Amino acid sequence: MPFLGQDWRSPGQSWVKTEEGWKKTTTDDKNNNVSEERSNEPCKENLLLSLGYDMAAKKRKKDLMNNNTKVPYFHREKWIYVHKGSTKERHGYCTLGEAFNRLDFCSAIKDTRRFNYVVRLLELIAKSQLPALSGVAQKNYMNILERVVQKVLDDQQDVRPIKELLQMLYISLCGLVQDMGKSVLVGNINIWVHRMENIMQWQQQLDSIQINRPKSTGMTLTDLPASLQLNIMQRLWDGRDLVSLGQVCPELGALTEDRLLWKRLCQYHFTDRQIRKRLMVSDKGHLEWKKMYFKLSRCYPHREQYSDTLHLCTHCHILFWRDTNHPCTANNPESCTMSLSPQDFINLFNF
């Protein structure tokens, strides 16, 4: 079939933007503009020089980002579209490492509502998902972990969970480094040995931390009535915090032995069936709720509680923090939003 249109080998039509709009340029217009272009050659040379300087500056900035391991990787959008397969609109799938880089965890650790959530997520990744991260995500993981340790050293709070996180990460890396060469970890083995040395240094800093007693400016916990002290203790969801609180003074130690306090703690974290399997009775015929709690903790996971979590929009399949807006097209975005626990976040990328 003959080709009836314009020859595809021709240079095509040229368009110029004017005050009246876009217009086609003719051969006469091109000849008239030759003299003007020649007169503007010095300006073009200056423009090319400025463009060359801009490209060189961008290259130096990119090299700095690649070489400086302290700089976190960030994106303008604080949400990510989670897709597990190729469609007509999108090709490929979203990985755990990509989501870890996009969701701005560096800012999340500064928020007290999200700190425990991020720490639990770092713990799950250190336990089994570290090889699933890309090289950039692994680098970002260590940067975020360093910021977490520095925050704990500055605030002198949440020391125990961070020490447990570092211990778990070090044990996992010991096993992964032995398998280097089997596509387990990305990067040279010397890099990971250096990172393990940093983890040991962070552990030593946390072990030698000295908790400064705050300056008393008014009423303290021991000045409150016993009923109010018990009411405050009921807000603690970890039994180890109760034990630590009881070591402050003998008065608080006696209150932390309250049987009703440990009973509520057991009923909060564990089901009735789990409690019935681990019953412990004293010589006087009373249930040893405190001993049962620690025995149940060794057998079953605790109920997780977080002030703020990541959310998934089931309508547009976008993962985001609650206070960040995402381009949702649903009529009622609140009805199609579900909260994700750290384990749910990990399971979201298990293909």
mmCIF file of C-alpha atoms in Angstrom:
data_model
loop_
_atom_site.group_PDB
_atom_site.id
_atom_site.type_symbol
_atom_site.label_atom_id
_atom_site.label_comp_id
_atom_site.label_asym_id
_atom_site.label_seq_id
_atom_site.Cartn_x
_atom_site.Cartn_y
_atom_site.Cartn_z
ATOM 1 C CA MET A 1 0.000 0.000 0.000
ATOM 2 C CA PRO A 2 1.564 3.363 -1.004
ATOM 3 C CA PHE A 3 2.380 5.955 1.647
ATOM 4 C CA LEU A 4 0.248 9.007 0.753
ATOM 5 C CA GLY A 5 1.361 11.331 3.518
ATOM 6 C CA GLN A 6 4.413 13.553 3.886
ATOM 7 C CA ASP A 7 7.758 11.828 3.411
ATOM 8 C CA TRP A 8 8.836 10.596 6.847
ATOM 9 C CA ARG A 9 12.479 11.375 5.969
ATOM 10 C CA SER A 10 11.771 15.131 5.704
ATOM 11 C CA PRO A 11 12.889 17.346 8.587
ATOM 12 C CA GLY A 12 9.283 18.113 9.468
ATOM 13 C CA GLN A 13 7.579 21.394 10.251
ATOM 14 C CA SER A 14 9.003 24.025 12.586
ATOM 15 C CA TRP A 15 6.808 25.911 15.015
ATOM 16 C CA VAL A 16 7.559 29.205 16.751
ATOM 17 C CA LYS A 17 5.778 30.616 19.793
ATOM 18 C CA THR A 18 4.604 34.218 19.291
ATOM 19 C CA GLU A 19 2.356 36.604 21.178
ATOM 20 C CA GLU A 20 -0.579 35.478 19.078
ATOM 21 C CA GLY A 21 0.180 31.790 19.655
ATOM 22 C CA TRP A 22 2.116 29.035 17.888
ATOM 23 C CA LYS A 23 2.814 29.563 14.166
ATOM 24 C CA LYS A 24 4.538 27.569 11.443
ATOM 25 C CA THR A 25 7.828 28.914 10.138
ATOM 26 C CA THR A 26 8.486 29.102 6.390
ATOM 27 C CA THR A 27 11.737 28.988 4.443
ATOM 28 C CA ASP A 28 11.820 32.793 4.107
ATOM 29 C CA ASP A 29 11.439 33.183 7.887
ATOM 30 C CA LYS A 30 14.322 30.796 8.450
ATOM 31 C CA ASN A 31 16.561 32.765 6.044
ATOM 32 C CA ASN A 32 15.672 36.026 7.785
ATOM 33 C CA ASN A 33 16.556 34.553 11.171
ATOM 34 C CA VAL A 34 20.023 33.438 10.065
ATOM 35 C CA SER A 35 21.519 36.907 10.503
ATOM 36 C CA GLU A 36 19.888 37.260 13.932
ATOM 37 C CA GLU A 37 21.237 33.881 15.039
ATOM 38 C CA ARG A 38 24.743 34.876 13.981
ATOM 39 C CA SER A 39 24.498 38.078 15.998
ATOM 40 C CA ASN A 40 23.365 36.060 19.031
ATOM 41 C CA GLU A 41 26.242 33.552 18.875
ATOM 42 C CA PRO A 42 28.127 35.167 21.819
ATOM 43 C CA CYS A 43 24.953 34.918 23.920
ATOM 44 C CA LYS A 44 24.580 31.252 22.998
ATOM 45 C CA GLU A 45 28.168 30.611 23.967
ATOM 46 C CA ASN A 46 27.559 32.180 27.364
ATOM 47 C CA LEU A 47 24.404 30.112 27.722
ATOM 48 C CA LEU A 48 26.290 26.902 26.942
ATOM 49 C CA LEU A 49 28.952 27.802 29.471
ATOM 50 C CA SER A 50 26.343 28.407 32.164
ATOM 51 C CA LEU A 51 24.655 25.113 31.339
ATOM 52 C CA GLY A 52 28.012 23.379 31.585
ATOM 53 C CA TYR A 53 28.581 24.878 35.019
ATOM 54 C CA ASP A 54 25.108 23.769 36.161
ATOM 55 C CA MET A 55 25.723 20.213 34.977
ATOM 56 C CA ALA A 56 29.075 20.136 36.756
ATOM 57 C CA ALA A 57 27.453 21.392 39.971
ATOM 58 C CA LYS A 58 24.735 18.732 39.731
ATOM 59 C CA LYS A 59 27.371 16.046 39.183
ATOM 60 C CA ARG A 60 29.329 17.187 42.245
ATOM 61 C CA LYS A 61 26.124 17.150 44.294
ATOM 62 C CA LYS A 62 25.317 13.638 43.091
ATOM 63 C CA ASP A 63 28.815 12.425 43.933
ATOM 64 C CA LEU A 64 28.479 13.931 47.394
ATOM 65 C CA MET A 65 25.192 12.122 47.943
ATOM 66 C CA ASN A 66 26.723 8.811 46.884
ATOM 67 C CA ASN A 67 29.864 9.156 48.978
ATOM 68 C CA ASN A 68 28.387 10.624 52.154
ATOM 69 C CA THR A 69 26.791 7.755 54.061
ATOM 70 C CA LYS A 70 25.332 10.086 56.675
ATOM 71 C CA VAL A 71 22.913 11.678 54.212
ATOM 72 C CA PRO A 72 19.532 9.860 54.221
ATOM 73 C CA TYR A 73 17.722 9.118 50.993
ATOM 74 C CA PHE A 74 14.462 11.014 50.685
ATOM 75 C CA HIS A 75 11.726 11.652 48.155
ATOM 76 C CA ARG A 76 9.267 14.482 47.734
ATOM 77 C CA GLU A 77 6.200 12.260 48.086
ATOM 78 C CA LYS A 78 5.895 10.622 51.492
ATOM 79 C CA TRP A 79 3.715 7.817 50.134
ATOM 80 C CA ILE A 80 4.264 4.907 47.780
ATOM 81 C CA TYR A 81 2.023 2.970 45.413
ATOM 82 C CA VAL A 82 2.158 -0.734 46.317
ATOM 83 C CA HIS A 83 1.746 -2.967 43.300
ATOM 84 C CA LYS A 84 2.687 -6.642 43.130
ATOM 85 C CA GLY A 85 2.617 -7.189 39.390
ATOM 86 C CA SER A 86 2.703 -5.586 35.979
ATOM 87 C CA THR A 87 -0.381 -3.829 34.644
ATOM 88 C CA LYS A 88 -1.156 -1.697 31.615
ATOM 89 C CA GLU A 89 -0.376 1.423 33.617
ATOM 90 C CA ARG A 90 2.642 0.195 35.607
ATOM 91 C CA HIS A 91 5.416 -2.251 34.948
ATOM 92 C CA GLY A 92 7.172 -4.249 37.633
ATOM 93 C CA TYR A 93 6.400 -4.416 41.328
ATOM 94 C CA CYS A 94 7.153 -2.552 44.567
ATOM 95 C CA THR A 95 9.812 -3.988 46.867
ATOM 96 C CA LEU A 96 10.386 -3.709 50.601
ATOM 97 C CA GLY A 97 13.566 -1.723 50.034
ATOM 98 C CA GLU A 98 11.805 0.791 47.808
ATOM 99 C CA ALA A 99 9.065 1.352 50.377
ATOM 100 C CA PHE A 100 11.660 1.656 53.134
ATOM 101 C CA ASN A 101 13.419 4.440 51.222
ATOM 102 C CA ARG A 102 10.267 6.358 50.298
ATOM 103 C CA LEU A 103 8.323 6.516 53.582
ATOM 104 C CA ASP A 104 10.515 9.057 55.439
ATOM 105 C CA PHE A 105 11.445 7.028 58.513
ATOM 106 C CA CYS A 106 14.096 9.620 59.440
ATOM 107 C CA SER A 107 11.343 12.077 60.342
ATOM 108 C CA ALA A 108 9.197 9.348 61.911
ATOM 109 C CA ILE A 109 11.754 8.540 64.625
ATOM 110 C CA LYS A 110 11.575 12.160 65.818
ATOM 111 C CA ASP A 111 7.867 11.723 66.534
ATOM 112 C CA THR A 112 7.228 10.043 69.887
ATOM 113 C CA ARG A 113 3.987 8.548 68.538
ATOM 114 C CA ARG A 114 5.852 6.657 65.784
ATOM 115 C CA PHE A 115 9.137 5.861 67.518
ATOM 116 C CA ASN A 116 8.121 2.446 68.889
ATOM 117 C CA TYR A 117 6.535 1.555 65.556
ATOM 118 C CA VAL A 118 9.752 2.287 63.642
ATOM 119 C CA VAL A 119 11.880 0.438 66.206
ATOM 120 C CA ARG A 120 9.676 -2.655 65.919
ATOM 121 C CA LEU A 121 9.902 -2.451 62.128
ATOM 122 C CA LEU A 122 13.706 -2.208 62.292
ATOM 123 C CA GLU A 123 13.708 -5.232 64.567
ATOM 124 C CA LEU A 124 11.645 -7.346 62.150
ATOM 125 C CA ILE A 125 13.878 -6.333 59.232
ATOM 126 C CA ALA A 126 17.008 -7.186 61.229
ATOM 127 C CA LYS A 127 15.542 -10.553 62.141
ATOM 128 C CA SER A 128 14.766 -11.909 58.696
ATOM 129 C CA GLN A 129 14.334 -9.261 55.992
ATOM 130 C CA LEU A 130 17.758 -7.614 55.773
ATOM 131 C CA PRO A 131 18.823 -9.596 52.651
ATOM 132 C CA ALA A 132 15.591 -8.512 50.937
ATOM 133 C CA LEU A 133 16.697 -4.868 50.992
ATOM 134 C CA SER A 134 18.588 -3.312 48.129
ATOM 135 C CA GLY A 135 22.042 -1.835 48.600
ATOM 136 C CA VAL A 136 20.625 1.682 48.943
ATOM 137 C CA ALA A 137 17.971 0.485 51.405
ATOM 138 C CA GLN A 138 20.571 -1.354 53.507
ATOM 139 C CA LYS A 139 22.639 1.817 53.622
ATOM 140 C CA ASN A 140 19.566 3.819 54.575
ATOM 141 C CA TYR A 141 18.729 1.240 57.266
ATOM 142 C CA MET A 142 22.071 1.771 58.982
ATOM 143 C CA ASN A 143 21.701 5.565 58.760
ATOM 144 C CA ILE A 144 18.268 5.437 60.410
ATOM 145 C CA LEU A 145 19.560 3.062 63.071
ATOM 146 C CA GLU A 146 22.376 5.477 63.898
ATOM 147 C CA ARG A 147 19.852 8.292 64.280
ATOM 148 C CA VAL A 148 17.759 6.108 66.599
ATOM 149 C CA VAL A 149 20.763 5.364 68.816
ATOM 150 C CA GLN A 150 21.725 9.029 68.918
ATOM 151 C CA LYS A 151 18.171 10.001 69.896
ATOM 152 C CA VAL A 152 18.194 7.485 72.754
ATOM 153 C CA LEU A 153 21.557 8.766 73.988
ATOM 154 C CA ASP A 154 20.288 12.346 73.928
ATOM 155 C CA ASP A 155 16.856 11.712 75.466
ATOM 156 C CA GLN A 156 17.987 8.913 77.837
ATOM 157 C CA GLN A 157 14.777 7.007 77.140
ATOM 158 C CA ASP A 158 13.888 3.636 75.547
ATOM 159 C CA VAL A 159 17.358 2.246 76.237
ATOM 160 C CA ARG A 160 16.325 -1.397 76.686
ATOM 161 C CA PRO A 161 14.457 -1.927 73.359
ATOM 162 C CA ILE A 162 17.320 -0.346 71.396
ATOM 163 C CA LYS A 163 19.865 -2.571 73.119
ATOM 164 C CA GLU A 164 17.745 -5.597 72.216
ATOM 165 C CA LEU A 165 17.500 -4.357 68.613
ATOM 166 C CA LEU A 166 21.273 -3.953 68.305
ATOM 167 C CA GLN A 167 21.870 -7.379 69.812
ATOM 168 C CA MET A 168 19.458 -9.026 67.367
ATOM 169 C CA LEU A 169 20.972 -7.161 64.411
ATOM 170 C CA TYR A 170 24.509 -8.154 65.396
ATOM 171 C CA ILE A 171 23.552 -11.836 65.693
ATOM 172 C CA SER A 172 21.821 -11.733 62.306
ATOM 173 C CA LEU A 173 24.806 -10.058 60.642
ATOM 174 C CA CYS A 174 27.187 -12.640 62.104
ATOM 175 C CA GLY A 175 25.280 -15.343 60.264
ATOM 176 C CA LEU A 176 24.872 -13.347 57.058
ATOM 177 C CA VAL A 177 28.518 -12.290 56.824
ATOM 178 C CA GLN A 178 29.561 -15.941 56.940
ATOM 179 C CA ASP A 179 27.447 -16.496 53.817
ATOM 180 C CA MET A 180 29.021 -13.623 51.875
ATOM 181 C CA GLY A 181 29.453 -14.535 48.230
ATOM 182 C CA LYS A 182 26.038 -16.210 48.074
ATOM 183 C CA SER A 183 24.146 -13.020 47.167
ATOM 184 C CA VAL A 184 22.996 -12.533 50.752
ATOM 185 C CA LEU A 185 24.249 -9.015 51.485
ATOM 186 C CA VAL A 186 24.997 -6.254 49.002
ATOM 187 C CA GLY A 187 28.467 -4.732 49.154
ATOM 188 C CA ASN A 188 31.983 -5.618 50.159
ATOM 189 C CA ILE A 189 32.498 -7.708 53.274
ATOM 190 C CA ASN A 190 34.777 -5.019 54.727
ATOM 191 C CA ILE A 191 31.854 -2.582 54.683
ATOM 192 C CA TRP A 192 29.732 -4.938 56.735
ATOM 193 C CA VAL A 193 32.559 -5.676 59.147
ATOM 194 C CA HIS A 194 32.884 -1.929 59.679
ATOM 195 C CA ARG A 195 29.139 -1.680 60.288
ATOM 196 C CA MET A 196 29.312 -4.493 62.827
ATOM 197 C CA GLU A 197 32.060 -2.606 64.623
ATOM 198 C CA ASN A 198 29.786 0.428 64.730
ATOM 199 C CA ILE A 199 27.022 -1.701 66.249
ATOM 200 C CA MET A 200 29.381 -2.902 68.973
ATOM 201 C CA GLN A 201 30.398 0.689 69.647
ATOM 202 C CA TRP A 202 26.740 1.725 69.966
ATOM 203 C CA GLN A 203 26.148 -1.128 72.394
ATOM 204 C CA GLN A 204 29.022 0.055 74.561
ATOM 205 C CA GLN A 205 27.655 3.594 74.561
ATOM 206 C CA LEU A 206 24.228 2.363 75.656
ATOM 207 C CA ASP A 207 25.742 0.137 78.344
ATOM 208 C CA SER A 208 27.717 3.041 79.799
ATOM 209 C CA ILE A 209 24.872 5.563 79.664
ATOM 210 C CA GLN A 210 24.223 7.403 82.915
ATOM 211 C CA ILE A 211 20.590 8.342 83.483
ATOM 212 C CA ASN A 212 20.570 11.806 85.007
ATOM 213 C CA ARG A 213 18.000 12.363 87.704
ATOM 214 C CA PRO A 214 15.712 15.204 86.609
ATOM 215 C CA LYS A 215 15.606 18.281 88.763
ATOM 216 C CA SER A 216 12.539 18.154 91.005
ATOM 217 C CA THR A 217 10.420 21.248 90.408
ATOM 218 C CA GLY A 218 7.219 20.070 92.036
ATOM 219 C CA MET A 219 5.221 16.971 92.946
ATOM 220 C CA THR A 220 6.736 13.584 92.038
ATOM 221 C CA LEU A 221 5.193 10.160 91.582
ATOM 222 C CA THR A 222 5.893 9.117 95.169
ATOM 223 C CA ASP A 223 3.996 12.176 96.450
ATOM 224 C CA LEU A 224 0.733 10.985 94.894
ATOM 225 C CA PRO A 225 -1.773 8.775 96.751
ATOM 226 C CA ALA A 226 -1.379 5.010 96.323
ATOM 227 C CA SER A 227 -4.589 4.774 94.266
ATOM 228 C CA LEU A 228 -3.279 7.274 91.729
ATOM 229 C CA GLN A 229 0.080 5.519 91.604
ATOM 230 C CA LEU A 230 -1.651 2.233 90.795
ATOM 231 C CA ASN A 231 -3.756 3.979 88.159
ATOM 232 C CA ILE A 232 -0.575 5.242 86.483
ATOM 233 C CA MET A 233 1.052 1.796 86.664
ATOM 234 C CA GLN A 234 -1.935 0.303 84.865
ATOM 235 C CA ARG A 235 -0.988 2.409 81.824
ATOM 236 C CA LEU A 236 2.310 0.516 81.458
ATOM 237 C CA TRP A 237 1.957 -2.322 78.973
ATOM 238 C CA ASP A 238 5.350 -4.020 79.522
ATOM 239 C CA GLY A 239 5.916 -5.992 82.709
ATOM 240 C CA ARG A 240 9.634 -5.231 82.637
ATOM 241 C CA ASP A 241 8.814 -1.551 83.040
ATOM 242 C CA LEU A 242 6.860 -2.390 86.171
ATOM 243 C CA VAL A 243 9.837 -4.303 87.567
ATOM 244 C CA SER A 244 12.149 -1.376 86.809
ATOM 245 C CA LEU A 245 9.701 1.038 88.447
ATOM 246 C CA GLY A 246 9.569 -1.127 91.562
ATOM 247 C CA GLN A 247 13.331 -0.847 91.975
ATOM 248 C CA VAL A 248 13.139 2.934 92.452
ATOM 249 C CA CYS A 249 12.066 2.821 96.085
ATOM 250 C CA PRO A 250 10.507 0.306 98.512
ATOM 251 C CA GLU A 251 7.104 2.046 98.428
ATOM 252 C CA LEU A 252 6.790 1.668 94.640
ATOM 253 C CA GLY A 253 8.209 -1.861 94.876
ATOM 254 C CA ALA A 254 5.354 -2.886 97.160
ATOM 255 C CA LEU A 255 2.770 -1.404 94.782
ATOM 256 C CA THR A 256 4.212 -3.184 91.741
ATOM 257 C CA GLU A 257 3.549 -6.531 93.454
ATOM 258 C CA ASP A 258 -0.188 -5.950 93.337
ATOM 259 C CA ARG A 259 -1.837 -9.107 91.989
ATOM 260 C CA LEU A 260 -4.648 -7.227 90.223
ATOM 261 C CA LEU A 261 -2.048 -5.188 88.335
ATOM 262 C CA TRP A 262 -0.381 -8.297 86.888
ATOM 263 C CA LYS A 263 -3.738 -9.962 86.244
ATOM 264 C CA ARG A 264 -4.833 -7.088 84.024
ATOM 265 C CA LEU A 265 -1.492 -7.197 82.256
ATOM 266 C CA CYS A 266 -1.915 -10.905 81.488
ATOM 267 C CA GLN A 267 -5.474 -10.440 80.274
ATOM 268 C CA TYR A 268 -4.411 -7.562 78.035
ATOM 269 C CA HIS A 269 -1.631 -9.405 76.204
ATOM 270 C CA PHE A 270 -2.874 -13.001 76.171
ATOM 271 C CA THR A 271 -6.094 -14.869 75.514
ATOM 272 C CA ASP A 272 -8.028 -16.877 78.091
ATOM 273 C CA ARG A 273 -7.013 -20.114 76.403
ATOM 274 C CA GLN A 274 -3.338 -19.222 76.607
ATOM 275 C CA ILE A 275 -3.690 -18.268 80.269
ATOM 276 C CA ARG A 276 -5.436 -21.545 81.144
ATOM 277 C CA LYS A 277 -2.534 -23.510 79.648
ATOM 278 C CA ARG A 278 0.002 -21.756 81.874
ATOM 279 C CA LEU A 279 -1.748 -21.574 85.238
ATOM 280 C CA MET A 280 0.523 -21.281 88.271
ATOM 281 C CA VAL A 281 -0.934 -21.575 91.790
ATOM 282 C CA SER A 282 0.843 -20.583 95.002
ATOM 283 C CA ASP A 283 0.881 -22.574 98.251
ATOM 284 C CA LYS A 284 -1.987 -20.452 99.531
ATOM 285 C CA GLY A 285 -4.127 -21.309 96.512
ATOM 286 C CA HIS A 286 -3.753 -17.951 94.747
ATOM 287 C CA LEU A 287 -2.807 -17.540 91.115
ATOM 288 C CA GLU A 288 0.732 -16.251 90.611
ATOM 289 C CA TRP A 289 -0.102 -13.644 87.995
ATOM 290 C CA LYS A 290 3.368 -12.106 87.925
ATOM 291 C CA LYS A 291 5.104 -15.439 87.309
ATOM 292 C CA MET A 292 2.426 -16.387 84.798
ATOM 293 C CA TYR A 293 3.044 -13.170 82.874
ATOM 294 C CA PHE A 294 6.744 -13.828 82.334
ATOM 295 C CA LYS A 295 6.075 -17.482 81.538
ATOM 296 C CA LEU A 296 3.464 -16.519 78.968
ATOM 297 C CA SER A 297 5.838 -13.907 77.518
ATOM 298 C CA ARG A 298 8.349 -16.644 76.738
ATOM 299 C CA CYS A 299 5.702 -18.726 74.953
ATOM 300 C CA TYR A 300 3.478 -16.230 73.136
ATOM 301 C CA PRO A 301 3.975 -12.811 71.497
ATOM 302 C CA HIS A 302 2.713 -9.677 73.177
ATOM 303 C CA ARG A 303 -0.175 -7.622 71.946
ATOM 304 C CA GLU A 304 1.269 -4.651 70.081
ATOM 305 C CA GLN A 305 0.070 -1.126 70.731
ATOM 306 C CA TYR A 306 1.140 1.964 68.767
ATOM 307 C CA SER A 307 0.004 5.576 68.864
ATOM 308 C CA ASP A 308 0.494 6.046 65.124
ATOM 309 C CA THR A 309 1.068 3.546 62.331
ATOM 310 C CA LEU A 310 1.389 3.330 58.579
ATOM 311 C CA HIS A 311 -1.900 3.127 56.691
ATOM 312 C CA LEU A 312 -2.892 1.437 53.451
ATOM 313 C CA CYS A 313 -5.605 2.768 51.184
ATOM 314 C CA THR A 314 -7.431 -0.264 49.824
ATOM 315 C CA HIS A 315 -8.955 1.806 47.013
ATOM 316 C CA CYS A 316 -5.774 3.161 45.407
ATOM 317 C CA HIS A 317 -3.238 0.776 47.029
ATOM 318 C CA ILE A 318 -1.101 3.578 48.454
ATOM 319 C CA LEU A 319 0.950 3.224 51.633
ATOM 320 C CA PHE A 320 1.272 6.415 53.678
ATOM 321 C CA TRP A 321 1.472 8.015 57.117
ATOM 322 C CA ARG A 322 -1.730 9.375 58.582
ATOM 323 C CA ASP A 323 -0.743 13.068 58.477
ATOM 324 C CA THR A 324 0.490 12.981 54.863
ATOM 325 C CA ASN A 325 -1.929 13.452 52.005
ATOM 326 C CA HIS A 326 -2.053 11.000 49.128
ATOM 327 C CA PRO A 327 -3.908 11.280 45.798
ATOM 328 C CA CYS A 328 -6.961 9.194 46.682
ATOM 329 C CA THR A 329 -9.857 9.150 44.205
ATOM 330 C CA ALA A 330 -12.386 7.507 46.519
ATOM 331 C CA ASN A 331 -15.530 9.393 47.547
ATOM 332 C CA ASN A 332 -14.873 8.618 51.215
ATOM 333 C CA PRO A 333 -11.122 8.028 51.737
ATOM 334 C CA GLU A 334 -11.520 7.332 55.474
ATOM 335 C CA SER A 335 -13.683 4.278 54.830
ATOM 336 C CA CYS A 336 -11.041 2.551 52.686
ATOM 337 C CA THR A 337 -8.054 3.210 54.966
ATOM 338 C CA MET A 338 -6.684 0.426 57.156
ATOM 339 C CA SER A 339 -3.963 0.534 59.787
ATOM 340 C CA LEU A 340 -0.923 -1.716 59.367
ATOM 341 C CA SER A 341 1.139 -3.257 62.139
ATOM 342 C CA PRO A 342 4.890 -3.690 61.545
ATOM 343 C CA GLN A 343 4.347 -7.360 60.704
ATOM 344 C CA ASP A 344 1.553 -6.457 58.284
ATOM 345 C CA PHE A 345 3.938 -4.031 56.596
ATOM 346 C CA ILE A 346 6.492 -6.826 56.123
ATOM 347 C CA ASN A 347 3.844 -9.290 54.893
ATOM 348 C CA LEU A 348 2.691 -6.736 52.333
ATOM 349 C CA PHE A 349 5.869 -7.389 50.313
ATOM 350 C CA ASN A 350 5.969 -11.171 50.589
ATOM 351 C CA PHE A 351 5.270 -12.311 47.022
#
